[in-house]
XYZ file of C-alpha atoms in Angstrom:
729
model
C 39.832 -183.947 -85.160
C 36.542 -185.760 -85.554
C 38.467 -188.752 -85.262
C 39.303 -187.707 -81.451
C 35.818 -187.233 -80.888
C 34.592 -190.776 -82.093
C 37.394 -192.489 -80.285
C 36.233 -190.681 -77.269
C 32.651 -191.533 -77.527
C 33.476 -195.128 -77.833
C 35.666 -195.135 -74.869
C 32.880 -193.260 -72.980
C 30.056 -195.833 -74.172
C 32.431 -198.929 -73.561
C 32.708 -197.941 -69.972
C 30.834 -199.791 -67.170
C 29.771 -198.743 -63.384
C 32.388 -200.017 -60.989
C 32.009 -202.298 -58.200
C 32.078 -200.466 -54.839
C 32.523 -202.064 -51.405
C 31.373 -200.800 -48.221
C 33.976 -199.895 -45.528
C 32.062 -201.673 -42.846
C 28.454 -203.010 -42.209
C 27.127 -199.975 -40.748
C 27.887 -196.062 -41.219
C 28.776 -195.780 -37.530
C 31.663 -198.282 -38.080
C 33.688 -196.108 -39.998
C 32.274 -192.356 -39.874
C 35.246 -190.115 -39.079
C 37.820 -192.963 -38.887
C 40.392 -191.025 -40.568
C 39.527 -187.919 -38.275
C 41.826 -187.013 -35.747
C 38.543 -185.990 -33.512
C 37.848 -185.103 -29.990
C 37.053 -188.479 -29.436
C 40.284 -189.594 -30.649
C 42.078 -186.712 -28.670
C 40.256 -187.914 -25.595
C 41.761 -191.325 -25.922
C 45.400 -190.426 -26.648
C 45.971 -187.203 -24.556
C 46.215 -186.700 -20.812
C 43.355 -185.627 -19.401
C 44.763 -182.274 -18.844
C 46.244 -181.933 -22.389
C 42.504 -182.741 -23.636
C 40.710 -180.335 -21.319
C 43.218 -177.387 -22.328
C 42.796 -178.335 -25.937
C 39.163 -178.724 -25.850
C 38.892 -175.303 -24.461
C 40.947 -173.809 -26.801
C 38.883 -175.209 -29.563
C 35.473 -174.328 -28.164
C 36.663 -170.428 -26.966
C 39.687 -169.699 -29.601
C 42.206 -169.486 -27.005
C 45.853 -169.951 -27.549
C 47.394 -173.395 -27.101
C 50.777 -173.630 -25.150
C 53.905 -175.263 -26.791
C 54.009 -177.844 -24.365
C 50.531 -178.909 -24.998
C 51.243 -178.637 -28.686
C 54.266 -180.950 -28.305
C 51.697 -183.464 -26.620
C 48.827 -183.233 -29.332
C 51.894 -183.480 -31.901
C 53.387 -186.753 -30.729
C 49.686 -188.155 -30.446
C 48.756 -187.157 -33.850
C 51.621 -188.740 -35.123
C 51.514 -191.892 -33.458
C 47.513 -192.203 -34.652
C 48.406 -191.260 -38.425
C 51.212 -193.323 -38.578
C 49.076 -196.431 -37.503
C 46.963 -195.466 -40.136
C 49.494 -195.520 -43.011
C 50.361 -192.029 -42.764
C 54.020 -191.359 -44.308
C 53.805 -187.391 -44.377
C 51.824 -184.296 -42.958
C 50.987 -181.011 -44.544
C 49.181 -177.646 -43.355
C 46.211 -177.944 -45.362
C 45.199 -174.364 -46.258
C 42.850 -172.235 -48.577
C 44.854 -169.681 -50.725
C 43.197 -166.994 -52.601
C 43.419 -168.893 -55.688
C 40.140 -170.712 -55.173
C 41.531 -173.733 -54.554
C 43.352 -175.590 -51.509
C 47.240 -176.392 -51.130
C 49.267 -178.202 -49.364
C 52.927 -178.713 -48.984
C 53.854 -182.423 -47.922
C 56.873 -183.228 -45.298
C 57.787 -186.497 -44.389
C 57.787 -188.075 -40.860
C 61.218 -189.350 -41.622
C 63.916 -188.074 -40.108
C 67.767 -189.105 -39.121
C 69.031 -188.792 -35.507
C 72.224 -188.008 -34.387
C 73.805 -191.664 -34.733
C 72.503 -191.561 -38.375
C 69.295 -193.951 -37.366
C 66.265 -193.532 -39.163
C 63.069 -192.242 -36.861
C 59.759 -190.675 -37.205
C 59.477 -187.052 -36.314
C 56.836 -184.503 -35.437
C 57.051 -181.656 -32.922
C 54.680 -179.319 -31.598
C 56.573 -176.609 -33.576
C 55.933 -178.425 -36.699
C 52.126 -178.882 -35.936
C 51.446 -175.111 -35.034
C 53.510 -173.712 -37.853
C 54.862 -174.103 -41.307
C 56.540 -171.823 -43.818
C 55.545 -172.270 -47.523
C 56.523 -169.989 -50.354
C 54.054 -166.890 -49.936
C 55.611 -165.479 -53.005
C 53.610 -167.856 -55.541
C 50.181 -167.271 -54.192
C 47.942 -164.245 -54.934
C 48.568 -161.534 -52.515
C 46.961 -158.601 -54.288
C 50.077 -156.452 -53.633
C 50.610 -157.362 -50.144
C 53.560 -159.188 -51.067
C 56.546 -158.110 -53.386
C 57.286 -161.222 -55.776
C 60.770 -161.296 -54.206
C 59.522 -161.560 -50.536
C 58.513 -165.250 -50.185
C 58.253 -165.639 -46.311
C 54.532 -166.630 -45.388
C 53.555 -168.833 -42.670
C 50.479 -171.339 -42.025
C 49.043 -171.971 -38.653
C 47.388 -174.609 -37.150
C 43.306 -174.258 -36.984
C 42.759 -176.388 -33.979
C 38.824 -175.865 -34.580
C 38.930 -177.584 -37.451
C 39.912 -181.280 -37.058
C 43.010 -182.774 -39.057
C 42.609 -185.524 -41.240
C 44.122 -188.581 -43.365
C 44.280 -188.068 -47.149
C 44.880 -191.283 -49.303
C 47.746 -189.997 -51.743
C 46.880 -192.677 -54.299
C 50.434 -194.151 -54.091
C 49.840 -196.839 -51.024
C 50.207 -194.396 -48.297
C 48.201 -191.598 -46.464
C 49.072 -188.008 -45.679
C 48.132 -186.082 -42.513
C 46.553 -182.846 -43.417
C 46.152 -180.348 -40.661
C 43.727 -177.217 -41.501
C 45.725 -174.013 -41.250
C 45.513 -170.428 -41.885
C 47.980 -168.495 -44.221
C 49.213 -165.204 -43.372
C 52.283 -163.149 -44.752
C 55.445 -162.636 -42.932
C 54.023 -159.093 -41.939
C 50.839 -160.779 -40.607
C 48.391 -160.017 -43.307
C 45.607 -162.569 -44.420
C 46.643 -164.398 -47.468
C 43.702 -166.808 -47.309
C 39.959 -167.334 -46.796
C 39.937 -169.015 -43.020
C 41.866 -166.062 -41.318
C 38.855 -163.497 -41.880
C 36.125 -166.317 -41.655
C 37.654 -166.955 -38.189
C 37.487 -163.247 -36.981
C 33.932 -163.084 -38.570
C 32.968 -165.858 -36.541
C 34.304 -164.398 -33.707
C 32.684 -160.879 -34.056
C 29.168 -162.444 -34.626
C 29.455 -164.851 -31.513
C 29.927 -161.713 -29.605
C 27.384 -159.607 -31.016
C 24.629 -161.865 -31.113
C 25.254 -163.354 -27.737
C 25.160 -159.755 -26.272
C 21.703 -159.525 -28.147
C 20.444 -162.854 -26.564
C 20.842 -161.712 -23.117
C 17.974 -159.337 -23.373
C 16.049 -162.670 -23.589
C 17.889 -165.321 -22.268
C 20.918 -164.880 -19.863
C 22.542 -168.428 -19.751
C 23.385 -168.269 -23.347
C 26.980 -167.768 -23.609
C 27.884 -168.681 -27.098
C 26.289 -168.254 -30.693
C 27.733 -170.259 -33.452
C 26.605 -169.482 -37.244
C 25.865 -172.968 -38.883
C 26.052 -173.729 -42.406
C 24.613 -176.203 -44.708
C 26.350 -176.460 -48.488
C 24.377 -178.153 -51.236
C 26.756 -178.602 -54.075
C 25.719 -178.976 -57.409
C 27.847 -180.425 -60.250
C 28.111 -181.779 -63.659
C 29.641 -184.882 -64.707
C 30.986 -186.051 -67.941
C 32.905 -188.774 -69.162
C 36.679 -188.346 -69.062
C 37.790 -189.039 -72.814
C 35.125 -186.402 -73.629
C 36.147 -184.039 -71.662
C 39.812 -184.598 -73.178
C 38.073 -184.217 -76.501
C 37.359 -180.460 -75.677
C 39.512 -177.970 -75.412
C 37.519 -175.490 -73.843
C 36.331 -177.881 -70.891
C 40.115 -178.448 -70.399
C 41.270 -175.179 -70.509
C 38.191 -173.024 -69.245
C 36.166 -175.302 -67.469
C 33.046 -174.163 -69.753
C 32.118 -174.889 -73.126
C 32.613 -171.823 -75.270
C 30.841 -173.564 -78.243
C 27.960 -176.081 -78.358
C 24.680 -175.815 -80.396
C 21.544 -177.041 -78.043
C 20.411 -180.485 -78.467
C 16.929 -181.479 -79.643
C 16.391 -182.614 -76.154
C 17.975 -180.789 -72.947
C 16.158 -180.456 -69.786
C 12.573 -179.085 -70.937
C 11.060 -182.427 -70.549
C 11.780 -182.000 -66.978
C 12.528 -185.443 -66.612
C 16.047 -185.810 -65.369
C 15.472 -183.969 -61.904
C 15.247 -186.507 -58.916
C 14.902 -189.239 -61.976
C 16.894 -192.416 -61.457
C 20.510 -191.874 -60.916
C 22.374 -193.428 -63.817
C 24.523 -196.730 -62.897
C 27.954 -195.135 -63.432
C 27.003 -192.095 -61.740
C 25.509 -194.069 -58.758
C 28.723 -195.861 -58.392
C 30.791 -192.891 -58.146
C 28.593 -191.037 -55.666
C 28.561 -194.014 -53.528
C 32.268 -194.487 -53.940
C 32.797 -190.633 -52.704
C 30.502 -190.743 -50.183
C 32.189 -193.614 -48.655
C 35.412 -191.706 -48.574
C 33.792 -188.588 -47.334
C 31.923 -190.354 -44.363
C 35.570 -191.564 -43.215
C 36.858 -188.011 -43.238
C 34.071 -187.065 -41.026
C 32.092 -185.351 -43.872
C 28.225 -185.459 -43.007
C 26.707 -186.251 -46.506
C 23.582 -186.985 -46.720
C 21.786 -186.247 -49.582
C 22.132 -187.215 -53.491
C 20.109 -186.549 -56.270
C 19.829 -185.705 -60.098
C 19.613 -182.085 -60.547
C 17.461 -180.165 -63.319
C 19.668 -180.191 -66.210
C 20.870 -183.643 -67.758
C 24.349 -184.527 -66.415
C 23.735 -182.578 -63.345
C 23.723 -183.692 -60.027
C 23.316 -182.408 -56.313
C 25.537 -183.684 -53.045
C 24.179 -181.735 -49.528
C 25.478 -182.571 -46.263
C 24.089 -181.986 -42.656
C 24.638 -178.329 -41.124
C 27.969 -177.630 -39.425
C 29.396 -174.903 -37.864
C 30.664 -172.625 -40.387
C 34.310 -172.676 -40.137
C 34.153 -176.719 -40.489
C 31.651 -176.847 -42.956
C 33.553 -174.693 -45.276
C 36.711 -176.747 -44.806
C 34.645 -180.161 -45.467
C 32.887 -178.492 -48.881
C 36.717 -177.167 -50.032
C 37.792 -181.114 -49.053
C 34.680 -182.713 -50.592
C 35.515 -180.891 -54.004
C 39.059 -182.444 -54.037
C 37.826 -185.943 -53.002
C 35.198 -185.831 -55.856
C 37.693 -185.102 -58.264
C 39.736 -187.739 -57.202
C 37.128 -190.452 -57.066
C 35.940 -189.366 -60.445
C 39.255 -189.942 -62.337
C 38.832 -193.514 -60.730
C 35.382 -194.048 -62.697
C 36.578 -192.463 -65.575
C 34.587 -189.170 -65.109
C 35.253 -185.429 -64.738
C 33.747 -183.200 -62.207
C 32.607 -180.003 -63.284
C 31.980 -176.945 -60.815
C 31.813 -174.424 -62.857
C 28.809 -172.227 -62.532
C 27.784 -172.532 -66.078
C 29.591 -175.243 -68.336
C 26.890 -175.412 -70.680
C 24.839 -172.980 -72.268
C 20.938 -173.302 -72.637
C 20.446 -175.418 -69.544
C 20.728 -174.700 -65.896
C 24.262 -174.015 -64.419
C 25.699 -175.014 -60.931
C 25.053 -173.009 -57.730
C 26.408 -173.888 -54.299
C 23.068 -172.960 -51.721
C 24.592 -171.673 -48.429
C 21.874 -172.549 -45.722
C 22.976 -170.237 -43.070
C 21.866 -169.939 -39.406
C 22.589 -169.234 -36.007
C 22.435 -171.912 -32.728
C 23.376 -171.019 -29.183
C 25.167 -172.950 -26.765
C 21.833 -173.890 -24.710
C 20.872 -175.821 -28.416
C 18.439 -173.048 -29.678
C 18.187 -172.184 -33.026
C 17.645 -168.362 -33.344
C 16.376 -168.388 -36.657
C 13.683 -171.070 -35.705
C 10.112 -169.738 -35.017
C 8.265 -170.555 -31.560
C 4.928 -170.605 -29.934
C 5.961 -169.005 -26.798
C 5.834 -164.995 -26.471
C 9.070 -164.191 -25.497
C 11.206 -166.673 -28.038
C 8.604 -165.180 -30.672
C 10.161 -162.123 -29.893
C 13.776 -163.200 -30.069
C 13.075 -164.794 -33.170
C 11.544 -161.826 -35.037
C 14.151 -159.481 -33.535
C 16.993 -161.811 -34.978
C 14.865 -162.105 -38.233
C 14.547 -158.340 -38.714
C 18.259 -157.416 -37.923
C 19.129 -160.119 -40.842
C 16.807 -158.551 -42.979
C 18.320 -155.052 -42.305
C 21.745 -155.928 -42.435
C 21.009 -157.633 -46.034
C 19.095 -154.443 -46.897
C 22.074 -152.081 -45.740
C 24.960 -154.315 -47.266
C 23.328 -155.706 -50.252
C 26.093 -154.501 -52.575
C 28.284 -156.051 -50.722
C 26.771 -158.890 -50.324
C 26.441 -159.163 -54.271
C 30.190 -158.301 -54.105
C 30.790 -161.638 -52.416
C 29.543 -163.805 -54.987
C 30.929 -162.147 -58.150
C 33.134 -163.819 -60.416
C 33.360 -164.819 -64.177
C 31.955 -168.081 -64.105
C 29.056 -166.852 -61.841
C 28.337 -164.014 -64.116
C 27.070 -166.535 -66.779
C 24.675 -167.724 -64.197
C 23.289 -164.790 -62.255
C 20.136 -163.674 -63.680
C 19.387 -167.044 -65.869
C 16.099 -169.435 -65.460
C 18.025 -171.638 -62.760
C 19.749 -168.872 -60.734
C 18.743 -165.581 -58.677
C 19.146 -162.384 -60.400
C 22.003 -159.903 -59.419
C 19.282 -157.978 -57.597
C 19.805 -158.888 -53.646
C 16.179 -159.537 -52.718
C 14.786 -161.455 -49.422
C 12.084 -163.775 -49.471
C 10.328 -164.507 -45.776
C 6.964 -165.692 -46.975
C 3.489 -164.759 -46.622
C 2.812 -165.377 -43.049
C 6.078 -164.083 -41.530
C 5.642 -160.894 -43.875
C 1.851 -160.347 -42.469
C 3.335 -160.725 -39.102
C 5.997 -158.316 -39.560
C 3.528 -156.097 -41.441
C 1.313 -156.424 -38.418
C 3.944 -155.095 -36.128
C 4.903 -152.302 -38.013
C 1.563 -151.114 -38.006
C 0.257 -151.557 -34.367
C 0.180 -148.043 -32.907
C 2.340 -146.960 -29.676
C 0.809 -148.497 -26.501
C 1.250 -147.281 -23.281
C 1.440 -150.153 -20.423
C 0.622 -149.965 -16.773
C 2.028 -152.280 -14.272
C 0.638 -155.788 -14.061
C -0.576 -155.838 -18.057
C 0.346 -158.799 -19.966
C 3.224 -157.158 -22.430
C 3.066 -159.564 -24.836
C -0.685 -159.280 -25.453
C -0.517 -155.773 -25.035
C 2.245 -155.765 -28.017
C 0.002 -158.138 -30.221
C 2.556 -160.681 -30.011
C 0.151 -163.746 -28.926
C -2.237 -162.803 -32.065
C 1.062 -163.349 -34.579
C -0.280 -167.035 -36.279
C 1.800 -169.766 -34.964
C 5.057 -169.736 -37.255
C 6.286 -173.470 -38.131
C 9.211 -174.343 -40.195
C 6.930 -175.176 -43.358
C 4.189 -172.415 -43.081
C 4.830 -170.872 -46.168
C 6.120 -171.994 -49.545
C 9.645 -171.805 -50.804
C 10.985 -169.484 -53.409
C 13.346 -170.771 -55.590
C 13.870 -167.538 -57.408
C 14.977 -165.548 -54.453
C 18.839 -164.978 -53.857
C 18.175 -165.037 -50.002
C 15.227 -166.744 -48.948
C 13.753 -167.850 -45.343
C 13.107 -171.463 -45.610
C 11.966 -172.085 -42.099
C 14.692 -172.236 -39.664
C 17.393 -170.927 -41.564
C 18.516 -168.490 -44.687
C 19.614 -170.025 -47.993
C 21.800 -168.015 -50.036
C 21.209 -169.408 -53.238
C 23.398 -167.022 -55.520
C 27.001 -168.498 -54.462
C 28.475 -169.978 -57.535
C 29.105 -173.649 -57.935
C 32.914 -173.228 -57.747
C 33.353 -170.791 -55.019
C 34.581 -170.977 -51.863
C 31.725 -169.917 -49.518
C 34.060 -168.214 -47.465
C 33.713 -165.263 -49.279
C 30.282 -165.177 -48.619
C 29.920 -166.091 -44.919
C 32.725 -163.437 -44.073
C 30.691 -160.704 -45.969
C 27.359 -162.338 -43.938
C 28.633 -162.883 -40.462
C 30.463 -159.254 -40.617
C 26.994 -157.309 -41.653
C 24.893 -159.440 -39.487
C 27.355 -159.028 -36.273
C 27.534 -155.021 -37.243
C 23.689 -154.612 -37.322
C 23.434 -156.462 -34.147
C 25.860 -154.203 -32.536
C 23.824 -151.387 -33.943
C 20.518 -152.990 -32.405
C 22.213 -153.368 -29.009
C 23.274 -149.838 -29.227
C 19.744 -148.015 -30.183
C 17.948 -150.491 -27.462
C 20.102 -149.560 -24.702
C 19.815 -145.765 -25.620
C 16.122 -146.450 -25.174
C 16.543 -148.479 -22.046
C 18.764 -145.607 -20.350
C 15.360 -143.295 -20.384
C 13.535 -145.885 -18.385
C 11.472 -147.301 -21.126
C 10.401 -151.080 -20.851
C 12.216 -153.549 -22.283
C 10.020 -155.403 -24.264
C 8.611 -151.867 -25.866
C 11.630 -150.929 -26.440
C 12.739 -153.962 -28.318
C 9.168 -153.642 -30.465
C 9.610 -150.189 -31.285
C 13.445 -150.372 -32.608
C 12.545 -153.494 -34.682
C 9.516 -151.553 -36.227
C 11.953 -148.716 -37.084
C 14.220 -151.357 -38.586
C 11.435 -153.019 -40.518
C 10.028 -150.013 -41.812
C 13.255 -149.058 -43.313
C 14.330 -151.982 -44.777
C 11.536 -154.027 -46.262
C 11.885 -152.596 -49.486
C 14.089 -155.217 -49.887
C 11.426 -158.116 -49.237
C 10.419 -159.692 -52.355
C 7.684 -162.808 -52.581
C 7.259 -163.178 -56.576
C 8.987 -164.387 -59.708
C 12.724 -163.138 -59.357
C 13.659 -164.200 -63.083
C 10.833 -161.818 -64.444
C 11.027 -158.368 -66.321
C 8.525 -157.167 -64.034
C 10.768 -157.633 -60.812
C 13.690 -155.709 -62.645
C 11.406 -152.832 -63.399
C 10.068 -153.002 -59.896
C 13.484 -153.442 -58.544
C 14.495 -150.409 -59.891
C 11.288 -148.292 -58.609
C 12.341 -149.535 -55.246
C 15.696 -148.155 -55.749
C 17.577 -151.591 -55.319
C 20.800 -152.193 -57.000
C 21.056 -154.623 -59.995
C 24.985 -154.870 -60.828
C 25.565 -157.125 -63.179
C 29.027 -156.967 -64.203
C 31.770 -158.695 -61.989
C 33.968 -155.734 -62.068
C 31.327 -153.297 -61.089
C 30.263 -155.408 -58.211
C 33.656 -156.048 -57.002
C 34.160 -152.409 -56.583
C 31.937 -152.137 -53.588
C 34.589 -153.746 -51.394
C 36.950 -150.594 -51.923
C 33.860 -147.981 -50.704
C 35.367 -146.198 -47.640
C 31.944 -147.722 -45.655
C 32.907 -151.171 -46.473
C 36.516 -150.789 -45.773
C 35.586 -149.215 -42.259
C 33.328 -151.653 -41.736
C 35.656 -154.741 -41.886
C 38.267 -152.744 -39.885
C 35.409 -152.008 -37.187
C 34.591 -155.423 -36.674
C 38.574 -156.400 -36.716
C 37.715 -158.989 -39.719
C 40.114 -157.238 -42.454
C 42.215 -154.371 -42.234
C 42.413 -151.910 -45.481
C 45.231 -153.360 -46.700
C 43.633 -157.042 -46.891
C 40.496 -155.840 -48.354
C 42.106 -153.882 -51.016
C 44.213 -156.743 -51.405
C 41.090 -159.275 -52.138
C 39.419 -156.541 -54.492
C 42.906 -156.798 -56.652
C 42.855 -160.513 -56.480
C 39.496 -160.881 -57.474
C 39.752 -158.512 -60.083
C 42.775 -160.369 -61.228
C 40.957 -163.877 -61.259
C 38.521 -162.154 -63.484
C 40.537 -160.590 -66.066
C 42.638 -164.054 -66.453
C 39.328 -166.011 -66.532
C 38.186 -164.059 -69.146
C 41.343 -163.827 -71.033
C 41.560 -167.479 -71.136
C 37.985 -168.121 -72.660
C 39.037 -165.642 -75.346
C 42.186 -167.089 -76.113
C 40.347 -170.726 -76.007
C 37.679 -169.121 -78.504
C 39.751 -168.082 -81.008
C 41.788 -171.165 -81.154
C 38.897 -173.385 -81.540
C 37.103 -171.112 -83.875
C 39.890 -170.741 -86.364
C 41.831 -173.706 -85.760
C 39.025 -176.247 -85.521
C 35.937 -174.958 -86.475
C 36.825 -172.747 -89.471
C 39.572 -174.999 -91.003
C 36.697 -177.690 -90.827
C 34.334 -175.600 -92.560
C 36.731 -174.872 -95.123
C 37.373 -178.332 -95.878
C 33.635 -179.465 -95.825
C 33.154 -176.452 -98.364
C 35.826 -177.755 -100.508
C 33.833 -181.528 -100.520
C 30.584 -179.310 -101.354
C 31.916 -177.913 -104.029
C 33.289 -180.743 -105.563
C 29.453 -182.288 -105.056
C 28.062 -179.149 -106.733
C 30.595 -179.440 -109.652
C 29.960 -182.941 -110.482
C 26.167 -182.165 -110.552
C 26.601 -179.457 -112.455
C 28.671 -181.608 -115.026
C 25.784 -184.259 -114.749
C 23.669 -181.450 -116.215
C 21.910 -181.458 -112.863
C 21.735 -177.733 -112.434
C 18.715 -177.608 -110.028
C 19.937 -180.169 -107.858
C 23.309 -178.313 -107.454
C 21.501 -175.012 -106.182
C 20.955 -176.353 -102.701
C 24.455 -177.401 -102.504
C 25.970 -174.100 -103.300
C 23.182 -172.485 -100.905
C 24.920 -174.417 -98.068
C 28.288 -173.359 -99.552
C 27.285 -169.773 -99.594
C 26.007 -170.124 -96.274
C 28.941 -171.846 -94.856
C 31.305 -168.826 -96.129
C 29.263 -166.215 -95.016
C 29.336 -167.621 -91.359
C 33.021 -168.212 -91.767
C 33.956 -164.509 -92.838
C 31.742 -163.624 -89.833
C 33.679 -165.859 -87.432
C 37.293 -164.831 -89.017
C 36.450 -161.201 -88.606
C 35.207 -161.099 -85.190
C 37.782 -163.319 -84.082
C 40.555 -160.982 -85.368
C 38.453 -157.840 -83.623
C 38.334 -159.948 -80.657
C 42.269 -160.439 -80.560
C 43.052 -156.864 -81.098
C 40.531 -155.871 -78.301
C 42.465 -158.415 -75.915
C 45.665 -156.992 -77.070
C 44.633 -153.399 -76.269
C 43.345 -154.355 -72.854
C 46.363 -156.391 -72.052
C 48.515 -152.742 -72.712
C 46.576 -151.101 -70.338
C 48.738 -150.741 -67.200
C 45.360 -150.157 -64.539
C 43.829 -153.451 -63.624
C 40.404 -151.753 -62.995
C 40.075 -150.141 -66.692
C 41.814 -153.741 -68.071
C 38.832 -155.530 -66.209
C 36.457 -152.954 -67.679
C 37.927 -153.493 -71.233
C 37.641 -158.008 -70.814
C 34.192 -157.430 -69.294
C 33.071 -155.040 -72.347
C 34.934 -154.858 -75.186
C 36.446 -158.386 -75.138
C 33.677 -160.355 -74.055
C 30.979 -158.534 -76.423
C 32.177 -160.797 -79.218
C 31.748 -164.231 -77.326
C 28.113 -164.458 -78.157
C 28.647 -163.299 -81.403
C 31.341 -165.878 -82.404
C 29.462 -168.444 -80.762
C 26.527 -167.955 -82.697
C 28.004 -168.026 -85.802
C 29.817 -171.455 -84.550
C 27.045 -173.110 -83.296
C 24.888 -172.485 -86.609
C 28.166 -174.232 -88.482
C 27.565 -177.344 -86.316
C 24.318 -177.707 -87.645
C 25.580 -177.193 -91.449
C 28.988 -179.357 -91.501
C 28.465 -183.022 -91.765
C 28.181 -184.793 -88.336
C 30.911 -187.149 -89.236
C 33.073 -184.195 -89.695
C 32.537 -182.063 -86.867
C 35.792 -181.799 -84.659
C 33.932 -180.949 -81.081
C 32.112 -183.237 -79.025
C 28.396 -182.183 -79.259
C 25.838 -181.308 -76.260
C 24.194 -184.315 -76.952
C 27.246 -186.459 -76.238
C 28.151 -184.668 -73.401
C 25.166 -184.076 -71.358
C 23.221 -187.689 -71.494
C 25.570 -189.557 -68.871
C 25.332 -193.496 -68.884
């Protein structure tokens, strides 16, 4: 096997940066050219059709079939003019990746003449096989029918199929024959509608001109790059997306010289290339840089509406993988592909914007706007406090389990960082005594709001250890994993905030009905909310052991295991919450739990099988061969009467032998524990066994294998080493 490693290294070292040519002189010349945008629709549709579809996009209304026919015809003409030969409903099933089934525009007329055809019915709906996608029991294996439905709020786009043509991709929802959601997008859209309605109603207490609230999202995507040849030479990367073995190199990230350093030439060429293609697709990528760990990088876009931002992130991940192949790279989105260095997150920067151009989480120096700002901040904090475990469940996965709580990632404990200034302002608000106001008094002055320090975007430091941090005009949820679909988290966040805003309005209306002055009632309700939820606020080091102890004193949950975290979905209050807001019914919630549990089981199972295979067939076999070489050497030394010189060689043989015995014993025990788990009919118990009994062997086996890496001759070691994988040139 060692020859494969060295051949891969030779291939990797011989690669040179590819030349990349800009699609145009200016970014604005090619931004969105592969997107069926509103501007394109305005040019190709009749004024009536354009107005009706624009209204449907803005309000989520239905699109009549006659309008769909006109849009389909325009979409086909535009796509074909740009080289498209096929179309597909592009959707996001619960596998965690995107899906597409390509159909040709080609058809035969009645006289046998070839024509290009694309009707409104094909635009609005397709029927992929639903039986092969995860359904969590919603569908039987023999029940194949499922439907994809066009989501007009996310623009159609053209994807180069790599074979000289393009495919028209139509973002779509995916539902079962009986109507249950089988994807991420369907409940996401429902959660967006819920928070729009709830937040708009609250806004009316402050500004009657606001008639729509749109959640926005900016997704910072972290990732690793490894050379393709080195990737193929590591079976664990190929099979599991992460390295199950690998001794820490002498130099890792401890010098802190990679972060924001000069981007390696090959990497820069790859970044420039995928950014050009992303911009053509209307993905507003803006930022590129080296991340903390060697071989790790980040790309970040401008904020967009949540649904579009999530579509764009999923599309960007697909695009990066395709472009990486061209540059001889593989992109790793796994949350923890390498031990001992930082893993990858997908920081979700979330805010709320109004149709009047106001960021509801943006501070203001005006008293009335400040009260509105505080109202939304406090309600978000209370929502996170009351549903912290559900938010934790939304980020639970086998990959993220390796990352959460490590030095680069927030802990599994959910907490909120607001910063000293904002926290002090809320403390002052909480601690003010009740005030009786007479007619004509300045209510804002009497409430103490004028004495709140001027709140600006950057009047407090950032806290990179907090899972949910206020960063000036948005909340950054840092705990989402690098390979996750952000929809899971956004569904929960939108839903819990919407529910909390509904409760706020209900509590406020109860006071207003008694004749209490609105501003006083608002402040008093917010005081109660803040007092009830401030225990979740934490300004310090979330990585510290002291915080773990402090969080326990406060009664905050610390759910380390993915199976335990996922159980929160099945709590009656969780099921009732989603149903009450119309986001998911009980069957859909339970199905998602089953799907995520099954994903966890399968991922840990794959890692276990890869670990056993590598340990026995690659590492132990290499160790035995090396021991034989050393034994021959030791015998030769003894024959030459060099007894003392033979002793160190014998000591190495003994250590190798001892470690091989431990590896063999634990691999066999791990296999037996896996067999026991696989024979358990109950998926909950199976997941528990994988999380404890099977996974408990991982570190024991890894420790011994990594020690062997230091003992066995470098020329004989079969696996590409960390020092060779991480330092990309």
